[in-house]
Amino acid sequence: MKARIHVTLKNGVLDPQGKAIEHALSNMGFGGVDGARQGKYIELDLNETDKTKAEAAVDEMCRKLIANTVIENYSIELE
Amino acid sequence: MKARIHVTLKNGVLDPQGKAIEHALSNMGFGGVDGARQGKYIELDLNETDKTKAEAAVDEMCRKLIANTVIENYSIELE
């Protein structure tokens, strides 16, 4: 089973990477970009075949290691 | 219009961040993780309302700035 995890900064948290992208695009002549936010995307290959157990395990991984829940949100998709 | 961009390392390209996650999870007692790959996730807010034009613009942004196409793949979703 494969888990796809998106980790994004919470609203209001300063995002220097996103700002850098926004300014670079503007300097390169790409108009019409009102905002950019950068997050992380993680793919995990799991042995677990039970979806409920896999989801619980990945949720715990996110809370304990992958995401900093003080400033980041995460979402999990399993397939 | 919002663009969601995923930038992932091509197969065969060494992924130290992914390896670090994999080892950390294993050391923390999470078994059953066979592999981890880390990529980037970028959200852009666009002025453009025409989907075809937006897609062409974002594709150019990815090729010229956001992704290093020698070692990275990218995918674009618009909504």
Coordinates of C-alpha atoms in Angstrom, one line a residue:
Chain A
M1 CA 0.0 0.0 0.0
K2 CA 1.2 3.5 -0.9
A3 CA 0.7 6.6 1.3
R4 CA 0.9 10.1 -0.1
I5 CA 1.4 12.7 2.5
H6 CA 1.2 16.5 1.9
V7 CA 2.7 18.7 4.6
T8 CA 1.8 22.4 4.3
L9 CA 2.4 25.4 6.4
K10 CA -0.6 26.6 8.4
N11 CA -2.2 29.9 7.3
G12 CA -0.4 32.9 8.8
V13 CA 2.9 31.1 9.1
L14 CA 5.6 32.9 7.2
D15 CA 6.7 30.9 4.1
P16 CA 10.1 32.2 2.9
Q17 CA 10.4 29.5 0.2
G18 CA 7.0 30.4 -1.2
K19 CA 7.9 34.1 -1.2
A20 CA 11.2 33.3 -3.0
I21 CA 9.4 31.4 -5.7
E22 CA 6.8 34.3 -6.0
H23 CA 9.5 36.9 -6.4
A24 CA 11.7 34.8 -8.7
L25 CA 8.7 34.2 -11.0
S26 CA 7.9 37.9 -11.0
N27 CA 11.5 38.8 -11.8
M28 CA 11.5 36.3 -14.6
G29 CA 8.5 38.1 -16.2
F30 CA 5.8 35.7 -15.2
G31 CA 3.0 38.1 -14.2
G32 CA -0.3 37.0 -12.7
V33 CA 1.0 35.0 -9.8
D34 CA -0.7 36.4 -6.7
G35 CA 0.8 33.9 -4.2
A36 CA 3.0 30.9 -3.8
R37 CA 3.2 28.5 -0.9
Q38 CA 5.7 25.6 -0.7
G39 CA 5.1 22.4 1.2
K40 CA 6.5 18.9 1.3
Y41 CA 5.2 15.8 -0.5
I42 CA 6.2 12.4 0.9
E43 CA 5.5 9.0 -0.5
L44 CA 5.7 5.9 1.7
D45 CA 5.6 2.3 0.6
L46 CA 3.9 0.3 3.3
N47 CA 3.7 -3.4 4.0
E48 CA 0.4 -3.0 5.7
T49 CA -2.6 -4.2 3.6
D50 CA -5.4 -3.1 6.0
K51 CA -6.4 0.4 5.1
T52 CA -7.6 1.4 8.6
K53 CA -4.4 0.2 10.3
A54 CA -2.3 1.8 7.6
E55 CA -4.1 5.1 8.1
A56 CA -3.6 5.0 11.8
A57 CA 0.1 4.2 11.5
V58 CA 0.8 6.9 9.0
D59 CA -1.2 9.4 11.0
E60 CA 1.1 8.6 14.0
M61 CA 4.2 8.9 11.8
C62 CA 3.0 12.3 10.7
R63 CA 2.4 13.5 14.2
K64 CA 5.6 12.2 15.7
L65 CA 8.1 12.8 12.9
I66 CA 7.0 14.0 9.5
A67 CA 5.0 17.1 10.3
N68 CA 5.6 19.8 12.9
T69 CA 2.0 20.2 14.0
V70 CA 2.6 23.6 15.7
I71 CA 3.1 25.2 12.3
E72 CA 2.2 22.6 9.7
N73 CA -0.9 20.8 8.5
Y74 CA -0.8 17.3 6.9
S75 CA -3.1 15.2 4.8
I76 CA -2.8 11.6 4.0
E77 CA -4.0 9.7 0.9
L78 CA -3.8 5.9 0.8
E79 CA -4.0 3.6 -2.2
Chain B
M1 CA -7.3 29.8 -10.5
K2 CA -5.1 27.6 -8.3
A3 CA -2.2 25.4 -9.5
R4 CA -0.9 22.5 -7.5
I5 CA 2.5 21.4 -8.5
H6 CA 4.2 18.2 -7.4
V7 CA 8.0 17.9 -8.0
T8 CA 9.4 14.5 -7.4
L9 CA 12.9 13.0 -7.9
K10 CA 13.2 10.8 -10.9
N11 CA 13.6 7.1 -10.3
G12 CA 17.2 6.2 -9.7
V13 CA 18.1 9.6 -8.3
L14 CA 19.4 9.3 -4.8
D15 CA 17.0 10.8 -2.2
P16 CA 18.8 11.5 1.1
Q17 CA 15.7 13.2 2.6
G18 CA 13.6 10.1 1.9
K19 CA 16.3 7.8 3.3
A20 CA 16.5 9.9 6.4
I21 CA 12.7 9.6 6.9
E22 CA 12.8 5.9 6.3
H23 CA 15.6 5.3 8.8
A24 CA 14.1 7.7 11.4
L25 CA 10.8 5.8 11.2
S26 CA 12.5 2.5 11.6
N27 CA 14.5 3.7 14.6
M28 CA 11.3 5.0 16.2
G29 CA 9.8 1.5 15.9
F30 CA 7.5 2.0 12.9
G31 CA 8.0 -1.2 11.0
G32 CA 6.6 -2.0 7.6
V33 CA 7.9 1.0 5.8
D34 CA 9.6 -0.3 2.7
G35 CA 10.6 3.0 1.2
A36 CA 10.1 6.8 1.5
R37 CA 10.6 9.4 -1.2
Q38 CA 10.4 13.1 -0.5
G39 CA 9.3 15.7 -3.1
K40 CA 8.1 19.3 -3.1
Y41 CA 4.5 20.5 -3.2
I42 CA 3.8 24.0 -4.4
E43 CA 0.6 25.9 -4.6
L44 CA 0.3 29.0 -6.9
D45 CA -2.5 31.5 -7.0
L46 CA -3.0 32.6 -10.5
N47 CA -4.9 35.6 -12.0
E48 CA -5.4 33.7 -15.3
T49 CA -8.9 32.3 -15.8
D50 CA -8.3 30.5 -19.0
K51 CA -7.3 26.9 -18.1
T52 CA -5.3 26.2 -21.3
K53 CA -3.3 29.5 -20.9
A54 CA -2.7 28.8 -17.2
E55 CA -1.5 25.3 -17.9
A56 CA 1.0 26.6 -20.5
A57 CA 2.3 29.3 -18.2
V58 CA 2.7 27.0 -15.2
D59 CA 4.4 24.4 -17.3
E60 CA 6.9 27.0 -18.4
M61 CA 7.4 28.1 -14.8
C62 CA 8.1 24.6 -13.8
R63 CA 10.6 24.0 -16.6
K64 CA 12.4 27.3 -16.1
L65 CA 12.4 27.7 -12.3
I66 CA 10.5 25.3 -10.1
A67 CA 11.8 21.9 -11.2
N68 CA 15.2 20.7 -12.2
T69 CA 14.2 18.6 -15.1
V70 CA 17.5 16.8 -15.2
I71 CA 16.7 15.0 -12.0
E72 CA 13.1 15.9 -11.2
N73 CA 9.6 15.2 -12.6
Y74 CA 6.8 17.5 -12.1
S75 CA 3.0 17.3 -12.4
I76 CA 0.5 20.1 -12.5
E77 CA -3.2 20.2 -11.4
L78 CA -5.3 23.2 -12.0
E79 CA -8.6 24.1 -10.4

